[in-house]
Short mmCIF file of N, CA and C in Angstrom, two decimals:
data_model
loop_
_atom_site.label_atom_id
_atom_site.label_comp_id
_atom_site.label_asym_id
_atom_site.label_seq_id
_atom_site.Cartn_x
_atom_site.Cartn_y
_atom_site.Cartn_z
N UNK A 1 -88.07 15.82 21.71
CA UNK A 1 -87.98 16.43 23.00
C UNK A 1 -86.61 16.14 23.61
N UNK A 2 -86.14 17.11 24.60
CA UNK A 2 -84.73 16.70 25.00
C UNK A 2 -85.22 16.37 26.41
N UNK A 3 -84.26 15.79 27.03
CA UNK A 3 -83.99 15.02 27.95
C UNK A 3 -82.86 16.00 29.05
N UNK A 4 -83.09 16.24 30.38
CA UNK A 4 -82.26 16.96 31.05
C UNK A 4 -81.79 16.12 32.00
N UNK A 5 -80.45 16.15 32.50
CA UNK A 5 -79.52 15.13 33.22
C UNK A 5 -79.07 15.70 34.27
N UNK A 6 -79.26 15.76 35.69
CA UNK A 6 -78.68 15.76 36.91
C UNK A 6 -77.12 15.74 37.05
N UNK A 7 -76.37 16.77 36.19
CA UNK A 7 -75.30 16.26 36.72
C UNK A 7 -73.91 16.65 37.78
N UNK A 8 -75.31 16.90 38.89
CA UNK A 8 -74.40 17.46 39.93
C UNK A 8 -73.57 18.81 40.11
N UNK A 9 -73.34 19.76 41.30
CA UNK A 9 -72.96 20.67 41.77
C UNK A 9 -71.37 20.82 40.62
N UNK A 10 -72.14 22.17 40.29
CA UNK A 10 -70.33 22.45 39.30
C UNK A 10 -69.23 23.27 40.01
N UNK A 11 -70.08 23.10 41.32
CA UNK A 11 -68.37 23.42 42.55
C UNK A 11 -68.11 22.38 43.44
N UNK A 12 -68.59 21.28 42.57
CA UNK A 12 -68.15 19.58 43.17
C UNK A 12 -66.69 19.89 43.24
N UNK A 13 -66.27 20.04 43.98
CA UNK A 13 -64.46 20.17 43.78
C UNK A 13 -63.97 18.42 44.69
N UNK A 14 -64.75 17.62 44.98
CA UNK A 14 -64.40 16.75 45.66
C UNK A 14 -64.52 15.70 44.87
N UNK A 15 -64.79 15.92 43.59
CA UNK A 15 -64.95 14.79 42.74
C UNK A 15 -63.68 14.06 42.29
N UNK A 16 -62.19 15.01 42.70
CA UNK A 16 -61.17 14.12 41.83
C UNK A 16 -60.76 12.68 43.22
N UNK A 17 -61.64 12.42 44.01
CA UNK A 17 -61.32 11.73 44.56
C UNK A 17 -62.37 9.93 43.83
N UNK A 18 -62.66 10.48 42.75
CA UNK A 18 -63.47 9.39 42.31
C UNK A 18 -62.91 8.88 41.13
N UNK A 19 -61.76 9.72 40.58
CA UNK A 19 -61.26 9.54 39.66
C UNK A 19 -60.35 8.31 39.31
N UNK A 20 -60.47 7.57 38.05
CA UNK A 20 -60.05 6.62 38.29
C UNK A 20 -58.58 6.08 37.40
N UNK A 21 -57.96 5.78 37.22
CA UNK A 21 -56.39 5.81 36.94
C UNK A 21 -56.20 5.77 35.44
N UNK A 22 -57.35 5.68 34.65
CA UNK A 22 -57.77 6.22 33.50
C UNK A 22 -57.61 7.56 33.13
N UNK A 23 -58.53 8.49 34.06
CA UNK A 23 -58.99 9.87 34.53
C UNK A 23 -57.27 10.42 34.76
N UNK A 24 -56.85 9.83 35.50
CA UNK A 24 -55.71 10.35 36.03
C UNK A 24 -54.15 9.95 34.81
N UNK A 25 -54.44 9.22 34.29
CA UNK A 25 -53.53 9.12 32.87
C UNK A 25 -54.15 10.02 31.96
N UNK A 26 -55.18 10.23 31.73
CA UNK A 26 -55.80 11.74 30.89
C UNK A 26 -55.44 13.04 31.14
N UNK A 27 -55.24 12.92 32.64
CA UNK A 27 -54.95 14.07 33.22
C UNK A 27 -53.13 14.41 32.76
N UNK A 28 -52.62 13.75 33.24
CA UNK A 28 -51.36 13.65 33.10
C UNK A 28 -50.72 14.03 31.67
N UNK A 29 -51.53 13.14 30.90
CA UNK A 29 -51.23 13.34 29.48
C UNK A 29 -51.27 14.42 28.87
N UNK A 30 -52.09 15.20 29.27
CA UNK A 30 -53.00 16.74 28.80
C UNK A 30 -51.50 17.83 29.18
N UNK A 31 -51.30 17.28 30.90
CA UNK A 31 -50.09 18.45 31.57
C UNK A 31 -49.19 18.21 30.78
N UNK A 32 -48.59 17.16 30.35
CA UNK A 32 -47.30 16.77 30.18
C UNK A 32 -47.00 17.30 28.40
N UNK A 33 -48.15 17.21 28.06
CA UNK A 33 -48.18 17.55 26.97
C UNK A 33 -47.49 19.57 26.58
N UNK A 34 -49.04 19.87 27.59
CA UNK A 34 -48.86 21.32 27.70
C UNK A 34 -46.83 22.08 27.92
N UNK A 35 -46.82 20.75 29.32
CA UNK A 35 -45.33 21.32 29.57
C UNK A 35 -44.45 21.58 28.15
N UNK A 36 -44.84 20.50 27.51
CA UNK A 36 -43.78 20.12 26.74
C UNK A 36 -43.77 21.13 25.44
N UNK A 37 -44.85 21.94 25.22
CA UNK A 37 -45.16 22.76 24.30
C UNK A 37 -44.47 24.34 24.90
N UNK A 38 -44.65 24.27 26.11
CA UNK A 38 -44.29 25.53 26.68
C UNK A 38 -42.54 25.18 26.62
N UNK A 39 -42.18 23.88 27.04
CA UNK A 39 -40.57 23.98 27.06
C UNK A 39 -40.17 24.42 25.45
N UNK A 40 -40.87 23.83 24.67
CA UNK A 40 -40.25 24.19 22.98
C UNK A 40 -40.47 25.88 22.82
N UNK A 41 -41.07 26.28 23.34
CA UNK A 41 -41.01 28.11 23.11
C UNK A 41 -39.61 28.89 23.89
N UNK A 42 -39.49 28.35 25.04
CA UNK A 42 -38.35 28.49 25.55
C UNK A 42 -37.12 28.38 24.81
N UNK A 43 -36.96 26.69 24.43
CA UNK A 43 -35.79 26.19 23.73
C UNK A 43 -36.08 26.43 22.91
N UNK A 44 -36.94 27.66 21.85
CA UNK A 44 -36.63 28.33 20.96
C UNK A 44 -35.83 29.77 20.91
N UNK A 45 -36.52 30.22 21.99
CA UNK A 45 -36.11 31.31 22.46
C UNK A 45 -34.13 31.09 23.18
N UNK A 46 -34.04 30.12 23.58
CA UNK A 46 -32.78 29.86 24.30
C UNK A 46 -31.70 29.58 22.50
N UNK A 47 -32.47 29.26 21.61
CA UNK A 47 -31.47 28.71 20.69
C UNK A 47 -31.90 30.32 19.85
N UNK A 48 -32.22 30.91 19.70
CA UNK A 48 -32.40 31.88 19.13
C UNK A 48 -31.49 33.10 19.56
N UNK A 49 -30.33 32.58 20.89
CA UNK A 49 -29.27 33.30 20.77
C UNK A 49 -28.45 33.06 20.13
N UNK A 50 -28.23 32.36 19.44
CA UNK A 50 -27.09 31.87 18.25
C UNK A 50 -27.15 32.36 17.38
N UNK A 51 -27.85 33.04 17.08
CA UNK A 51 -27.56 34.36 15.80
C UNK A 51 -27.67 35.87 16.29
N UNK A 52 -27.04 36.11 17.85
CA UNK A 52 -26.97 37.30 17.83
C UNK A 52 -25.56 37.58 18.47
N UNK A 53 -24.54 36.21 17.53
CA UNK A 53 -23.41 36.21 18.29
C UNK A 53 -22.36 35.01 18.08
N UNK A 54 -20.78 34.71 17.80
CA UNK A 54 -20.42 33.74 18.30
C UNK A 54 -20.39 33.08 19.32
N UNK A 55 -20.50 34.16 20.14
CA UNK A 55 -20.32 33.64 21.84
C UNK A 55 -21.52 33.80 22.88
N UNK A 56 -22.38 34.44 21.85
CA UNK A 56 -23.52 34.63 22.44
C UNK A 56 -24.88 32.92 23.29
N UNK A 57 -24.82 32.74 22.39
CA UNK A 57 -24.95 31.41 22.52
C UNK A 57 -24.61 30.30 23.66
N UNK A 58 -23.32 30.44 23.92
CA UNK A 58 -22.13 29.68 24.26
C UNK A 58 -22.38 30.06 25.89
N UNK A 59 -22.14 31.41 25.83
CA UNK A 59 -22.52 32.54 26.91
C UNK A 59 -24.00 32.13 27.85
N UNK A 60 -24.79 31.92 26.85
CA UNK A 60 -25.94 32.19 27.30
C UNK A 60 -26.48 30.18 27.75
N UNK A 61 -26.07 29.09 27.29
CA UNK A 61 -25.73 27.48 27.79
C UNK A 61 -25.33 27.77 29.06
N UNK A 62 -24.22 28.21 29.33
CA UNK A 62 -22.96 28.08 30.81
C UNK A 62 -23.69 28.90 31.40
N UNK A 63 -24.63 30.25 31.45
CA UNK A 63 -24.81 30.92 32.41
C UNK A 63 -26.44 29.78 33.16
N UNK A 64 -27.04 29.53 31.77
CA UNK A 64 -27.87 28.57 32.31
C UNK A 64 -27.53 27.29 33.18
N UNK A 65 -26.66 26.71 32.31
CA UNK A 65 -26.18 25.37 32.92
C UNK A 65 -25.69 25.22 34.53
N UNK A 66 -25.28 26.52 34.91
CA UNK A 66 -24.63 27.10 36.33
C UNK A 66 -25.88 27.42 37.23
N UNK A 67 -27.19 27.40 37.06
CA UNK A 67 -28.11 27.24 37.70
C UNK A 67 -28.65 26.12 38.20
N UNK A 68 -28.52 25.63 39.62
CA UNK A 68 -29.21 24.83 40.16
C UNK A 68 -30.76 24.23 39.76
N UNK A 69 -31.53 25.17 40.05
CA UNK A 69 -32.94 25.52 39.32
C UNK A 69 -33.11 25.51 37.90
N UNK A 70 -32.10 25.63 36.97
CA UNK A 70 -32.09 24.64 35.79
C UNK A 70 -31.94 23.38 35.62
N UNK A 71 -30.86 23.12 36.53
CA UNK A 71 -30.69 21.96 36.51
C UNK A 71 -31.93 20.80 36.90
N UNK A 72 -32.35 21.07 38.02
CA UNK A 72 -33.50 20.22 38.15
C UNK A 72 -35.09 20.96 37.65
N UNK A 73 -35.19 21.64 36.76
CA UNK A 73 -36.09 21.82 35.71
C UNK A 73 -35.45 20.99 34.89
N UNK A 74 -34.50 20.78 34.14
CA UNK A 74 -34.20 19.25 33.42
C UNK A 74 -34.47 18.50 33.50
N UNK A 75 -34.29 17.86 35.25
CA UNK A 75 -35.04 16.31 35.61
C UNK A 75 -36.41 16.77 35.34
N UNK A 76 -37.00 17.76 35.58
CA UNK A 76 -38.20 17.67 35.75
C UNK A 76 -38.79 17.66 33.86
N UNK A 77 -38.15 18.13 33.44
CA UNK A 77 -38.49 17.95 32.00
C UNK A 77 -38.07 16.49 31.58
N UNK A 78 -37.16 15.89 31.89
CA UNK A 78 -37.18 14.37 31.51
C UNK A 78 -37.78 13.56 31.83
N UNK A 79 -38.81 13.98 33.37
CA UNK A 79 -39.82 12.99 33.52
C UNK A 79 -40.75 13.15 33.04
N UNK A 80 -41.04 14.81 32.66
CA UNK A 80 -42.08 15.08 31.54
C UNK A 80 -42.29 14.37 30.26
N UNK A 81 -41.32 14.29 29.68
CA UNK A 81 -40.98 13.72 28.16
C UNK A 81 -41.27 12.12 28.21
N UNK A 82 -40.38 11.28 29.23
CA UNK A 82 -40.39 10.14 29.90
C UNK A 82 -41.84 9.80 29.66
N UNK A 83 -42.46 10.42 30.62
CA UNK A 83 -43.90 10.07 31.02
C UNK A 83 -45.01 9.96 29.47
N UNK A 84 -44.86 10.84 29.00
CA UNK A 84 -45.69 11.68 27.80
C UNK A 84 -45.41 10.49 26.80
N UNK A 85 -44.23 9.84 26.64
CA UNK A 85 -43.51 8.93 25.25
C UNK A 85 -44.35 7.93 26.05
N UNK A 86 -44.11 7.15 26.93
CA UNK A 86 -44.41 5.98 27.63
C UNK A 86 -45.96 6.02 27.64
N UNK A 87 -46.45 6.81 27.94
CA UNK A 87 -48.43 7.09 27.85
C UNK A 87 -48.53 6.78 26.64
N UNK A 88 -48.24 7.40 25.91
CA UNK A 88 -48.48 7.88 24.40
C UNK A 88 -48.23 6.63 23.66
N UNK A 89 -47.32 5.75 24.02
CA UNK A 89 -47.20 3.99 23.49
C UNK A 89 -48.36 3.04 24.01
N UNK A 90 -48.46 3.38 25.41
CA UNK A 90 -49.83 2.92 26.19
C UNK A 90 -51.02 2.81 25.37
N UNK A 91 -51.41 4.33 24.93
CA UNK A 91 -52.53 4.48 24.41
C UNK A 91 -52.37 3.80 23.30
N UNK A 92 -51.13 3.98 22.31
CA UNK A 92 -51.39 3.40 21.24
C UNK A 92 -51.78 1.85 20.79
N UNK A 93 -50.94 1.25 22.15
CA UNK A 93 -51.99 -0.40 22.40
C UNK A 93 -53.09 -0.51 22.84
N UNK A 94 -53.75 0.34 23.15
CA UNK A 94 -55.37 0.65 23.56
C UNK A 94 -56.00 0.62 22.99
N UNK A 95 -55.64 1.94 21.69
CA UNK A 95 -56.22 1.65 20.13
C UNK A 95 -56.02 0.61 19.99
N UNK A 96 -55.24 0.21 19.75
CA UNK A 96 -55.48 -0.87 19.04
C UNK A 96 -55.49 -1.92 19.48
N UNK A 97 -56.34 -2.28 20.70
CA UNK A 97 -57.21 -3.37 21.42
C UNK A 97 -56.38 -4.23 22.54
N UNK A 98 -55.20 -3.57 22.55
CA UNK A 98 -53.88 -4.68 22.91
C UNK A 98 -53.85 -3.63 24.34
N UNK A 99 -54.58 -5.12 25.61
CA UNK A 99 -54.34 -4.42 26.89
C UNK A 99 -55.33 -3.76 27.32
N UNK A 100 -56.43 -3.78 26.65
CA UNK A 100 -58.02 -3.01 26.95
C UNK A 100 -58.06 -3.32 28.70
N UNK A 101 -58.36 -4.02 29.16
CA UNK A 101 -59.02 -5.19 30.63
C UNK A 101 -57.43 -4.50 31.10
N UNK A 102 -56.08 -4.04 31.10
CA UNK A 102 -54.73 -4.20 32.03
C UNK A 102 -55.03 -2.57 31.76
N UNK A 103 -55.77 -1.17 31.31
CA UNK A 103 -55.20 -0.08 31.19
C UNK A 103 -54.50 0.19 32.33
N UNK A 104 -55.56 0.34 33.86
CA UNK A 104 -54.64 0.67 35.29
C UNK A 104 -53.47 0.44 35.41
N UNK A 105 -53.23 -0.94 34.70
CA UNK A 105 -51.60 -1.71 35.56
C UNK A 105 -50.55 -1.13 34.53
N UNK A 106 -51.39 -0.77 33.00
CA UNK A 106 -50.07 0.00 32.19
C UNK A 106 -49.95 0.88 32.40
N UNK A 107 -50.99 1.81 33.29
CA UNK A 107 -50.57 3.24 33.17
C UNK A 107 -49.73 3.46 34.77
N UNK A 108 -49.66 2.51 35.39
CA UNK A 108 -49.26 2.22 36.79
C UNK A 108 -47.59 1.87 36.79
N UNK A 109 -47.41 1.16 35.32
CA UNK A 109 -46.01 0.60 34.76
C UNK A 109 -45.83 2.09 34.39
N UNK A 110 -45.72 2.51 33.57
CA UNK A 110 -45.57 3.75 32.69
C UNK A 110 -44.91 4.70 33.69
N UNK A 111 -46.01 5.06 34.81
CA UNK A 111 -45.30 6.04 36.19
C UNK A 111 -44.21 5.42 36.86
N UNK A 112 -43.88 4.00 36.99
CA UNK A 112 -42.89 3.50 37.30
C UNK A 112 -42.02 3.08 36.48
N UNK A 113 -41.80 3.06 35.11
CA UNK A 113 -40.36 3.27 34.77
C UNK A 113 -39.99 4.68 34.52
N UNK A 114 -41.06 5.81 34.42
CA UNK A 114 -40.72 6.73 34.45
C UNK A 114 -40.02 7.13 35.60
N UNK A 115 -40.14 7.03 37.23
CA UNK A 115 -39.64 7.35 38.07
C UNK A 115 -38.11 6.48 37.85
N UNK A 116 -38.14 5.22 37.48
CA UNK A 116 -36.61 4.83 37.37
C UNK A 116 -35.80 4.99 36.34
N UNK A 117 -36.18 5.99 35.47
CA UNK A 117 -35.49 6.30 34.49
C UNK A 117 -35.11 7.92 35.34
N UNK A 118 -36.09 8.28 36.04
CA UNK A 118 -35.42 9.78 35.93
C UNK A 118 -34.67 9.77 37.49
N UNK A 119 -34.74 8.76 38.61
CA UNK A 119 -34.10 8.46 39.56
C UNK A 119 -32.71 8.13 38.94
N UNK A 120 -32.53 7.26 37.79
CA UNK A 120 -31.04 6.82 37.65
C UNK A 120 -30.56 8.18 36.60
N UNK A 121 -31.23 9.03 36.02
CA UNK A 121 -30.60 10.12 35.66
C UNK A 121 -30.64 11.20 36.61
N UNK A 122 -30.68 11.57 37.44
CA UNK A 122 -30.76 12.47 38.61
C UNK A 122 -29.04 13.17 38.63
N UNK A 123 -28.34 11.91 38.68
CA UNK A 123 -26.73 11.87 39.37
C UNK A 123 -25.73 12.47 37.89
N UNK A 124 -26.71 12.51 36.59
CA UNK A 124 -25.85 12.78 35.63
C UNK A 124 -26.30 14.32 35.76
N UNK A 125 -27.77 14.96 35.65
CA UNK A 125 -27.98 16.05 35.89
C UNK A 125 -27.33 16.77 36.74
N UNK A 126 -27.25 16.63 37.76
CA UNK A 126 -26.60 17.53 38.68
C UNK A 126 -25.40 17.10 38.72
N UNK A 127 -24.42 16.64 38.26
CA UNK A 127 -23.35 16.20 37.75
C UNK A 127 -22.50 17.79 37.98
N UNK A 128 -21.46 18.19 38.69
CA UNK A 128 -21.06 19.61 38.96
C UNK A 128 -21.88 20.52 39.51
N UNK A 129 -22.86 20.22 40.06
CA UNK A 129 -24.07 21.48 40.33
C UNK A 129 -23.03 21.72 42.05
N UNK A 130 -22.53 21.15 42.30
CA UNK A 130 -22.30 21.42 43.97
C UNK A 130 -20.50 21.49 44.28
#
């Protein structure tokens, strides 16, 4: 016989307030991931002008690089990457038992060297933007 489970309104939309910094490193991991799959179609597409041209290419870097809004889609992709490498080491001491009882405080470290890695690269990114 099966067994049926209560499990609450599925337009609970107030539930991510219960979520716990576990939940919210899952979460993160999942986006950061996604971003990072969607940036490689791009930077395929962006390197895939190099064969319709010597200068094509070249052309098509500088007109990007001259965008503001590229530019900080960069930072924002380096905290992506940042974040995603740094989780992704997290977890791998998880597996493997190292840090079980500290997950919160690593995944709490993780968002904070990520912010000071992409705070002290900020000034190289926009480096000429102004």
């Amino acid at each position: 016989m099966s067994q049926s489970y209560n499990r609450g309104l599925v337009e609970d939309f107030g539930r991510w307030r219960e979520f716990t910094a576990g939940m919210w490193a899952w979460i993160f991991h999942k986006f950061s991931g996604w971003v990072l799959i969607g940036y490689l179609f791009t930077h395929i597409a962006v390197l895939s002008t190099a064969t319709a041209g010597a200068n094509a290419y070249t052309d098509t870097i500088q007109g990007l690089e001259s965008l503001l809004l590229v530019r900080v889609m960069e930072v924002g992709l380096l905290a992506v990457a940042v974040f995603h490498i740094l989780n992704g080491v997290r977890l791998l001491f998880v597996d493997l038992g190292v840090g079980l009882e500290a997950q919160d405080k690593s995944f709490y470290a993780s968002l904070l060297v990520t912010a000071i890695i992409v705070l002290a690269s900020i000034p190289t990114f926009l480096e000429g933007a102004f």
